[in-house]
C-alpha cells in the first residue's frame, strides 16, 4: 500500500503526537541531524529532493494513526483500496505496503541531544500545522460550490451545441472531473504527511516533475485566478466567478433609471469592497462561513429567473446587441444538435469547462482540512449539485429562449425590474467567488516569494498579516488591470461585446483550466503508478537507510517494469484520458481563436470612460 497510504497522512491526524517520525528517523544523518530538514516552511525543491518512498512511508504511518485503515494492510475506504498500488515487494515487513503506527513518544532507544532538539522542533511543527487545519468537509462543500456553481452561462452553452450536445458534454465533463477529483485526493492522501506536508497544487506536481513542475503550475494557477477575477462580460457574466468589471456593469444597470453611476467609479468601488472583504480571511475555514450564503443565493437567483423567463418574452434588445439580430424578431428556435460552425460549438463546449474549475484549488483546500480523507464527501455533494443545476437550468432556459439566450441567463428577461432583482443578488455571489479564488492565489504567491525566496515571516504571524494585506490589495488591483494589459487594444474594456467575453473565456478555459481539471490529475497518477510498478523488485525500504533500488531510471529495465507490468489496464486508461485532454485543449484553443477573429471583424471596441461598454 505504499503509494496508497501517503495521502491519508495529510489528514492532519490529531491523535498521534507525531514525534514518531523524528524519533524513528534520526539515524538517517541527512535528515535527523539537520533540524531545518523538518522545517514547516515551504522550500521549493524540498519535496523533489526526497525519494518518493520516504513521502509514502510517513504518509502511510499517519493514515494508520488517523484510523483510515481497518487493519494494517487494508484501508477502510473502498475507493482508496481500489486505487491502491503499493511500492516495493509485497512482504509483511515492507512498511510501504503494510504501514505500522508510529512508535510511542517514550521510545526505548536513547536519543542524542541533537536528536532531542530535532524531535522538539518536530513536535512544535506538527502542533502548529494541526492548529491551522480546522476546516471540515461541510465547509469545503460550501467553498467548492462558491467556486463552481455559476450556471448562469449554461443556457448559452446549450445554445451553441443544442440539447443533445449540451447534455452529453456536461455529463462528459462532469463525470471526468469527478474522476479527476478522486485522482487528486488519492495522490494527496498517499504523499502528504505532517512530516513532509504538501500545501499546494504546485508542490504536488513537484513530487513528480521537480522544481520546474512546481514553478510552472504555480505561475499558471496564479495567472489564471487573476484572469478569472478580473475577466467577464459586462452585461454577460460568462463565468460565475465574481469580478470587479462585472460588478461595475451591474451597478451601472441598477442605477440607470436614476442616472447611471460612472463606470470607472463603479469599478473602483467594487475593487475596494473586494479587498476589504478578502483581508481578514487568511483561513479557509473562516471564509467558508461567509461564502456558504453563495449556494443559497445562487439557487434563489436560478429559481427566480426560471419563473421570470417562463412569464417574459426574451430580451430581444440584449440579443440584438449581442448577436446582431434585427427586427422583426422571429419565433424561438431550439435544436437537438447544433448545425453552426465547428469553432462556435467548440467555443461553447470550452465555456462548460469553467463549471469544473474548482479542481484547480482542491489541493489547497485539502491542506486546510482536519480530515482530508472526508473531502470525498465534499466534492461528491458539490459536483453532483453543480451537474444537476447546470443540466436543469441550462436546458430549461434554452428551451424557452432558444437563439435569443444571453450569456447570463437571468438577464434574458425583458423586464428591467426582473433583471435588477437578479443583478442585485448576484453582486454578493460574484464577490465571494472572487474572494475565494484570490485567497488561494495570494497564498501561493506568499509561499513562493515571501517564505521561499525572501525567507520572510510565516503567513499566520502578525508580520505575515501585514504582507498579506499588501498582497491582497495588489492582487485586486492587478485582477482589474490584467485583462487590459495582457490583451490587445480591442480588449481595453473586456465587456465591449458579450460574444467577445465568451470567446476569451473559452480560450482561457482551454489553455489553462482544462489542464488542472483534466490533464494534470491523470498525468500525476500515471507517473505514480509507473514508479510504483517499477519498484516491485526493489529491496525493502528502511527510513534509516533510504530506498534499496535494484536499478535506476537511466536503465531500460526500470522503465520496462514501470510501463509494462503491474496495473497495465489502469495505466492505459489514464494515458488515454491524458491524451484526450490534450487533444481537447488543442481543439479548444483553435476554436476560441477562430471565434475571436470572427467576432472582432464585426464588433467595435471601447475604452475606459464613464459610459458602460454594453
XYZ file of C-alpha atoms in Angstrom:
614
model
C 0.000 0.000 0.000
C 2.958 2.188 -0.473
C 1.546 4.821 -2.665
C -1.932 4.472 -1.342
C -1.019 5.262 2.165
C 0.641 8.552 1.701
C -2.210 10.825 1.181
C -4.194 9.895 4.180
C -1.458 11.111 6.369
C -2.274 14.508 5.099
C -5.300 14.226 7.206
C -3.722 16.119 9.936
C -4.224 13.467 12.406
C -4.988 14.832 15.754
C -4.192 11.634 17.602
C -0.571 10.559 17.407
C 1.902 13.126 18.708
C 3.910 12.679 15.503
C 7.140 12.688 17.424
C 7.440 9.293 15.905
C 8.751 10.329 12.518
C 11.675 12.074 14.148
C 12.227 9.526 16.867
C 12.363 6.791 14.283
C 14.371 8.622 11.694
C 17.265 10.295 13.482
C 19.592 7.523 12.455
C 19.484 8.910 8.959
C 22.047 11.654 9.251
C 20.878 13.649 6.264
C 17.586 14.451 7.946
C 17.822 13.814 11.651
C 20.992 15.801 12.125
C 19.518 18.843 10.456
C 16.502 20.367 12.180
C 15.939 22.564 9.162
C 15.112 19.469 7.192
C 11.838 19.290 9.082
C 11.045 22.990 8.900
C 7.434 23.832 8.212
C 8.495 26.486 5.715
C 7.711 25.848 2.071
C 11.030 25.425 0.304
C 10.783 24.818 -3.429
C 12.723 21.670 -4.170
C 12.102 20.301 -0.662
C 9.864 17.503 -1.958
C 11.750 16.908 -5.189
C 14.917 16.230 -3.178
C 13.239 13.385 -1.288
C 12.695 9.872 -2.627
C 9.013 9.197 -3.141
C 9.375 6.180 -0.860
C 10.075 8.488 2.069
C 6.939 10.539 1.410
C 4.893 7.350 1.211
C 6.420 5.932 4.381
C 5.405 8.865 6.568
C 2.029 9.235 4.900
C 1.282 5.543 5.498
C 2.062 5.841 9.201
C -0.031 8.937 9.596
C -3.013 7.274 7.903
C -2.789 4.376 10.333
C -2.697 6.761 13.268
C -5.645 8.600 11.781
C -7.794 5.488 11.583
C -8.129 5.196 7.813
C -7.158 1.518 7.938
C -9.328 -1.240 9.312
C -6.179 -3.339 9.655
C -2.544 -2.600 8.989
C -2.825 -3.792 5.398
C -6.370 -2.902 4.314
C -7.859 0.594 4.132
C -11.442 1.137 5.241
C -12.379 3.279 2.263
C -13.347 1.155 -0.816
C -12.339 3.725 -3.437
C -8.971 4.174 -1.748
C -8.351 0.431 -1.800
C -9.346 0.261 -5.476
C -6.740 2.903 -6.379
C -4.067 1.154 -4.290
C -0.723 0.421 -5.914
C 1.932 -0.445 -3.371
C 5.615 0.391 -3.556
C 8.272 -2.283 -3.120
C 7.924 -6.057 -2.705
C 4.735 -7.493 -1.242
C 6.204 -8.695 2.029
C 4.767 -8.322 5.557
C 7.813 -6.374 6.714
C 7.534 -3.836 3.880
C 6.410 -0.651 5.655
C 5.461 0.930 2.320
C 2.748 -1.707 1.821
C 1.899 -2.648 5.414
C 2.229 0.537 7.458
C 2.723 0.325 11.183
C 1.713 3.034 13.649
C 4.415 5.426 14.773
C 6.203 4.400 17.975
C 5.015 5.926 21.224
C 6.713 9.096 22.475
C 8.618 7.088 25.090
C 10.848 5.203 22.693
C 13.262 2.742 24.340
C 16.075 3.942 22.129
C 18.203 6.706 23.668
C 18.305 9.917 21.679
C 21.249 12.254 21.428
C 20.905 15.908 22.417
C 20.741 16.909 18.782
C 18.046 14.340 18.079
C 16.072 15.509 21.103
C 16.272 19.067 19.771
C 15.109 17.897 16.355
C 12.260 15.946 17.935
C 11.158 19.019 19.873
C 11.102 21.062 16.669
C 9.081 18.329 15.018
C 6.513 18.345 17.805
C 6.164 22.113 17.564
C 5.850 21.959 13.788
C 3.179 19.279 13.850
C 1.223 21.077 16.573
C 1.357 24.336 14.607
C 0.226 22.668 11.405
C -2.649 20.855 13.054
C -3.818 24.037 14.713
C -4.244 25.581 11.238
C -6.073 22.603 9.781
C -9.552 23.235 11.090
C -11.827 23.011 8.044
C -14.441 20.253 7.882
C -15.836 18.542 4.802
C -19.009 20.623 5.096
C -17.011 23.840 4.953
C -15.240 22.595 1.855
C -18.590 21.777 0.240
C -19.618 25.406 0.510
C -16.280 26.646 -0.819
C -16.409 24.292 -3.823
C -19.915 25.397 -4.716
C -18.820 29.010 -4.267
C -16.157 28.400 -6.913
C -18.040 26.389 -9.482
C -21.774 26.911 -9.088
C -22.168 29.506 -11.798
C -24.842 28.032 -14.047
C -25.866 31.373 -15.497
C -23.890 30.718 -18.686
C -25.115 27.114 -19.020
C -28.039 28.151 -21.279
C -25.573 29.959 -23.545
C -23.529 26.768 -23.811
C -26.675 24.837 -24.733
C -27.479 27.412 -27.423
C -24.146 26.715 -29.147
C -24.364 22.903 -29.184
C -28.093 22.098 -28.844
C -29.989 19.990 -26.326
C -28.268 16.681 -27.056
C -24.815 18.211 -27.326
C -25.272 20.207 -24.123
C -26.456 17.243 -22.056
C -23.759 14.908 -23.408
C -20.933 17.407 -22.949
C -21.961 18.452 -19.450
C -22.228 14.794 -18.427
C -18.850 14.033 -20.007
C -17.050 16.982 -18.425
C -18.808 16.419 -15.103
C -18.028 12.706 -14.812
C -14.448 13.256 -15.988
C -13.989 15.992 -13.375
C -15.396 13.652 -10.722
C -12.844 11.009 -11.676
C -10.077 13.629 -11.613
C -11.196 14.652 -8.128
C -10.639 11.090 -6.921
C -7.188 11.040 -8.515
C -6.168 14.287 -6.805
C -7.460 13.134 -3.424
C -5.795 9.749 -3.857
C -2.407 11.278 -4.653
C -2.670 13.781 -1.838
C -3.519 11.147 0.754
C -0.686 8.896 -0.406
C 2.001 11.591 -0.423
C 1.164 14.206 2.235
C 2.051 13.947 5.908
C 2.753 16.224 8.831
C 6.401 15.231 8.425
C 6.541 16.231 4.739
C 3.420 18.357 4.129
C 2.057 19.226 0.697
C 0.460 22.671 0.712
C -0.429 23.438 -2.904
C -1.060 22.042 -6.377
C 2.440 23.163 -7.331
C 4.009 21.131 -4.522
C 2.079 18.034 -5.577
C 3.445 18.466 -9.099
C 6.933 18.949 -7.651
C 6.897 15.392 -6.273
C 6.772 14.057 -9.838
C 8.281 16.787 -12.006
C 10.645 18.698 -9.718
C 11.088 22.429 -9.367
C 10.087 23.096 -12.980
C 6.718 21.463 -12.385
C 6.236 23.463 -9.197
C 7.110 26.834 -10.714
C 5.201 26.211 -13.939
C 1.962 25.072 -12.311
C 2.045 27.778 -9.645
C 2.590 30.505 -12.239
C -0.281 29.260 -14.396
C -2.506 28.867 -11.349
C -1.977 32.427 -10.100
C -2.268 33.910 -13.599
C -5.486 32.000 -14.220
C -7.043 33.135 -10.950
C -6.208 36.767 -11.687
C -7.922 36.477 -15.074
C -10.927 34.718 -13.565
C -11.389 37.519 -11.059
C -10.638 40.319 -13.494
C -12.397 38.960 -16.575
C -16.013 38.639 -17.520
C -18.697 40.015 -19.649
C -20.175 43.288 -18.693
C -23.818 42.556 -19.271
C -22.877 38.975 -19.823
C -21.133 37.474 -16.842
C -19.845 34.422 -18.570
C -18.302 32.936 -15.533
C -19.717 32.657 -12.060
C -16.530 33.976 -10.513
C -17.012 37.464 -9.168
C -15.011 40.265 -10.734
C -14.911 43.996 -10.484
C -15.805 44.619 -14.120
C -18.940 42.514 -13.889
C -19.961 44.150 -10.636
C -19.406 47.588 -12.119
C -21.644 46.690 -15.061
C -24.350 45.523 -12.663
C -24.080 48.793 -10.714
C -24.398 50.732 -13.943
C -27.542 48.833 -14.892
C -29.074 49.140 -11.438
C -28.551 52.908 -11.346
C -29.569 53.518 -14.981
C -33.095 54.853 -14.293
C -31.689 57.457 -11.922
C -28.659 58.414 -13.984
C -26.009 55.731 -14.380
C -23.090 55.751 -11.998
C -19.786 56.393 -13.771
C -18.486 53.017 -14.915
C -14.893 53.561 -13.784
C -16.124 54.776 -10.386
C -18.134 51.560 -10.055
C -15.025 49.537 -10.811
C -13.010 51.356 -8.151
C -15.803 50.883 -5.596
C -16.021 47.113 -6.122
C -12.254 46.715 -6.159
C -12.104 48.317 -2.716
C -15.049 46.255 -1.429
C -13.439 43.029 -2.620
C -10.119 43.877 -0.986
C -11.769 44.830 2.311
C -13.673 41.528 2.443
C -10.581 39.482 1.494
C -8.078 40.846 4.005
C -9.472 39.361 7.267
C -9.681 35.792 5.898
C -6.353 34.016 5.863
C -8.041 30.759 6.871
C -10.413 28.988 4.504
C -12.422 27.574 7.388
C -13.409 31.092 8.462
C -14.040 32.164 4.890
C -16.387 29.214 4.403
C -18.867 30.634 6.928
C -19.280 33.775 4.846
C -19.128 32.004 1.492
C -21.805 29.476 2.467
C -24.503 32.007 1.600
C -23.429 31.799 -2.045
C -25.038 28.411 -2.575
C -28.424 29.566 -1.377
C -28.311 32.930 -3.133
C -27.370 31.287 -6.425
C -30.248 28.844 -6.071
C -32.616 31.741 -5.330
C -31.444 33.527 -8.494
C -31.895 30.324 -10.501
C -35.447 29.589 -9.361
C -36.454 33.235 -9.515
C -35.131 33.694 -13.045
C -36.775 30.443 -14.185
C -40.097 31.882 -13.075
C -39.378 35.240 -14.720
C -38.289 33.671 -18.011
C -41.399 31.486 -18.128
C -43.586 34.619 -17.996
C -41.458 37.019 -20.020
C -40.513 37.403 -23.636
C -36.782 37.085 -24.417
C -34.645 40.182 -24.076
C -34.677 40.975 -27.784
C -32.759 44.215 -27.300
C -29.938 42.444 -25.473
C -29.848 39.637 -28.030
C -29.713 42.162 -30.863
C -26.747 43.908 -29.249
C -25.002 40.606 -28.583
C -25.672 38.650 -31.763
C -26.739 41.218 -34.360
C -30.427 40.225 -34.659
C -32.658 42.815 -36.317
C -36.418 43.364 -36.109
C -38.816 41.811 -36.760
C -37.677 39.082 -34.395
C -38.690 35.573 -35.332
C -40.052 32.838 -33.080
C -37.848 30.982 -30.608
C -35.985 28.122 -32.270
C -34.254 25.264 -30.446
C -32.354 22.304 -31.859
C -31.261 18.897 -30.620
C -27.871 19.307 -32.255
C -26.276 22.491 -33.478
C -25.637 22.987 -37.170
C -23.480 26.058 -36.614
C -19.778 26.476 -37.308
C -17.480 23.984 -35.591
C -15.488 26.797 -33.992
C -18.657 28.195 -32.394
C -19.614 24.791 -30.998
C -16.114 24.271 -29.621
C -16.284 27.718 -28.045
C -19.498 26.775 -26.267
C -18.012 23.499 -25.061
C -14.961 25.262 -23.627
C -17.247 27.562 -21.642
C -18.507 24.412 -19.915
C -15.001 23.739 -18.592
C -15.423 26.683 -16.221
C -18.087 24.700 -14.410
C -15.369 22.407 -13.045
C -12.643 24.967 -12.431
C -12.626 24.332 -8.685
C -10.224 21.391 -9.121
C -7.505 23.975 -9.632
C -7.533 24.755 -5.902
C -8.518 21.360 -4.457
C -5.037 20.682 -3.059
C -5.061 23.995 -1.209
C -8.471 23.054 0.212
C -7.109 19.702 1.395
C -4.180 21.409 3.071
C -6.539 23.163 5.478
C -8.806 20.205 6.281
C -8.825 18.456 9.630
C -9.563 15.109 7.965
C -8.636 15.306 4.276
C -9.992 11.841 3.501
C -13.500 13.223 4.134
C -13.021 15.531 1.165
C -14.649 12.813 -0.954
C -17.959 13.813 0.636
C -17.298 17.468 -0.132
C -16.661 17.138 -3.836
C -19.243 14.383 -4.352
C -22.058 16.502 -2.952
C -20.814 19.708 -4.567
C -20.206 18.296 -8.036
C -23.493 16.394 -8.031
C -25.350 19.597 -7.155
C -23.476 21.561 -9.794
C -24.111 18.988 -12.529
C -27.853 18.764 -11.802
C -28.234 22.529 -11.680
C -26.304 23.031 -14.921
C -28.356 20.465 -16.800
C -31.739 21.559 -15.499
C -31.173 25.297 -15.683
C -29.319 25.217 -18.997
C -31.903 23.109 -20.830
C -34.855 24.966 -19.243
C -33.752 28.458 -20.228
C -32.551 27.394 -23.675
C -35.863 25.636 -24.281
C -37.753 28.886 -23.614
C -35.395 31.393 -25.256
C -33.605 29.443 -27.972
C -31.397 31.548 -30.197
C -32.066 34.645 -28.038
C -30.375 33.097 -24.982
C -27.915 35.544 -23.437
C -24.606 34.528 -21.828
C -26.008 35.466 -18.418
C -29.392 33.794 -18.332
C -31.080 35.911 -15.654
C -30.518 38.986 -17.830
C -32.503 37.377 -20.642
C -35.835 38.690 -19.367
C -37.305 41.777 -20.987
C -38.439 43.408 -17.744
C -35.885 45.787 -16.247
C -37.149 45.219 -12.706
C -36.745 41.442 -13.058
C -33.221 41.923 -14.433
C -32.426 44.163 -11.485
C -33.562 41.525 -8.991
C -31.082 39.034 -10.406
C -28.345 41.643 -10.712
C -28.715 42.769 -7.125
C -28.452 39.259 -5.680
C -25.573 38.387 -7.999
C -23.371 41.133 -6.581
C -22.750 39.089 -3.432
C -22.134 35.767 -5.187
C -19.645 37.248 -7.661
C -17.790 38.982 -4.840
C -17.418 35.880 -2.669
C -16.297 33.679 -5.557
C -13.541 36.186 -6.329
C -12.572 36.408 -2.668
C -12.210 32.611 -2.506
C -10.028 32.380 -5.604
C -7.797 35.279 -4.613
C -7.391 33.777 -1.150
C -5.662 30.820 -2.818
C -3.712 32.909 -5.334
C -2.299 35.215 -2.670
C -1.316 32.248 -0.511
C 0.572 30.637 -3.394
C 2.389 33.896 -4.152
C 3.152 34.405 -0.450
C 4.601 30.891 -0.068
C 6.694 31.195 -3.237
C 8.040 34.711 -2.727
C 7.870 35.783 0.907
C 8.573 32.443 2.569
C 10.686 30.634 -0.019
C 12.645 33.341 -1.851
C 12.900 36.122 0.736
C 12.706 33.905 3.870
C 10.070 36.216 5.310
C 7.643 35.578 8.184
C 5.125 32.765 8.025
C 1.642 33.679 6.872
C -0.215 33.218 10.156
C 2.078 35.539 12.123
C 1.356 39.227 12.731
C 4.089 40.281 10.297
C 2.630 37.810 7.810
C -0.746 39.542 8.134
C 0.836 42.860 7.173
C 2.328 41.380 3.998
C -0.930 39.502 3.357
C -2.826 42.796 3.440
C -0.454 44.392 0.958
C -0.619 41.395 -1.370
C -4.421 41.311 -1.272
C -4.651 44.976 -2.248
C -2.161 44.495 -5.072
C -3.949 41.363 -6.294
C -7.307 43.082 -6.536
C -5.727 45.949 -8.450
C -3.902 43.562 -10.806
C -7.008 41.446 -11.385
C -8.755 44.576 -12.643
C -5.872 45.680 -14.832
C -4.643 42.283 -16.099
C -7.205 41.711 -18.880
C -6.428 45.127 -20.330
C -2.666 44.838 -20.065
C -2.441 41.306 -21.398
C -4.783 41.815 -24.347
C -4.577 43.991 -27.448
C -6.296 47.320 -27.872
C -9.630 45.751 -28.717
C -9.765 44.378 -25.144
C -9.220 47.656 -23.316
C -12.654 47.029 -21.926
C -13.286 43.301 -21.889
C -17.032 43.533 -21.931
C -17.380 45.534 -25.146
C -19.471 42.765 -26.616
C -20.882 39.695 -24.944
C -19.608 37.186 -27.525
C -16.078 38.515 -27.050
C -16.275 37.686 -23.384
C -17.394 34.163 -24.137
C -14.578 33.576 -26.610
C -11.919 34.972 -24.296
C -13.325 32.833 -21.513
C -13.272 29.763 -23.750
C -9.644 30.424 -24.698
C -8.634 30.718 -21.052
C -10.613 27.598 -20.199
C -8.960 25.543 -22.940
C -5.426 26.790 -22.325
C -5.382 26.736 -18.518
C -8.408 25.462 -16.617
C -8.743 22.311 -18.655
C -5.202 21.311 -17.636
C -5.905 21.482 -13.894
C -9.171 19.578 -14.159
C -8.407 17.007 -16.853
C -4.702 16.883 -17.782
C -2.611 17.143 -14.618
C -4.536 14.597 -12.463
C -4.121 11.611 -14.853
C -0.569 12.736 -15.646
C 0.441 12.602 -11.976
C -1.451 9.355 -11.339
C 0.255 7.741 -14.318
C 3.655 8.875 -13.035
C 2.845 7.491 -9.588
C 1.807 4.094 -10.949
C 4.858 3.816 -13.207
C 7.119 4.442 -10.223
C 5.143 2.009 -8.051
C 5.282 -0.826 -10.589
C 8.970 -0.208 -11.245
C 9.698 -0.609 -7.521
C 8.211 -4.089 -7.202
C 11.630 -5.764 -7.492
C 13.424 -3.308 -5.204
C 14.608 -4.270 -1.755
C 12.836 -3.208 1.422
C 12.731 0.488 2.228
C 14.047 1.499 5.640
C 13.836 5.077 6.936
C 17.368 4.924 8.305
C 18.973 3.798 5.033
C 16.562 5.061 2.377
C 15.423 3.303 -0.831
C 17.015 -0.006 -1.805
C 16.646 0.044 -5.584
C 17.968 -2.657 -7.901
C 18.347 -0.243 -10.827
C 17.655 3.396 -11.690
C 15.741 5.411 -14.265
C 18.715 5.607 -16.613
C 18.285 1.873 -17.232
C 15.638 0.435 -19.543
C 14.853 -2.385 -17.093
C 13.237 0.041 -14.654
C 11.217 1.732 -17.370
C 10.101 -1.666 -18.677
C 8.770 -2.716 -15.282
C 7.112 0.663 -14.730
C 5.368 0.781 -18.101
C 4.606 -2.837 -18.945
C 3.986 -4.608 -15.651
C 1.549 -4.166 -12.794
C -1.783 -2.457 -13.443
C -1.399 -2.030 -17.183
C -5.133 -1.522 -17.794
C -5.394 1.276 -15.225
C -2.302 2.990 -16.597
C -3.714 2.676 -20.117
C -6.977 4.315 -19.057
C -5.125 7.261 -17.544
C -2.887 7.564 -20.602
C -5.907 7.654 -22.933
C -7.573 10.169 -20.612
C -4.427 12.314 -20.677
C -4.171 12.240 -24.482
C -7.886 13.008 -24.883
C -7.486 16.004 -22.583
C -4.542 17.334 -24.570
C -6.469 16.885 -27.818
C -9.449 18.742 -26.340
C -7.096 21.508 -25.244
C -5.717 21.926 -28.754
C -9.206 21.866 -30.280
C -10.458 24.387 -27.729
C -7.627 26.819 -28.375
C -8.206 26.580 -32.128
C -11.959 27.102 -31.810
C -11.568 30.055 -29.466
C -9.012 31.808 -31.649
C -11.177 31.339 -34.747
C -14.232 32.721 -32.943
C -12.270 35.681 -31.582
C -11.100 36.553 -35.092
C -14.648 36.401 -36.414
C -16.028 38.417 -33.523
C -13.613 41.299 -33.866
C -14.253 41.556 -37.581
C -17.821 42.588 -36.818
C -17.655 44.356 -33.423
C -16.216 47.585 -32.124
C -14.187 48.188 -29.006
C -14.429 50.899 -26.421
C -12.012 52.206 -23.825
C -12.153 53.484 -20.271
C -14.803 56.024 -19.534
C -17.974 56.775 -17.602
C -20.211 55.036 -20.091
C -20.591 51.295 -19.639
C -19.395 49.276 -22.646
C -22.723 47.457 -23.085
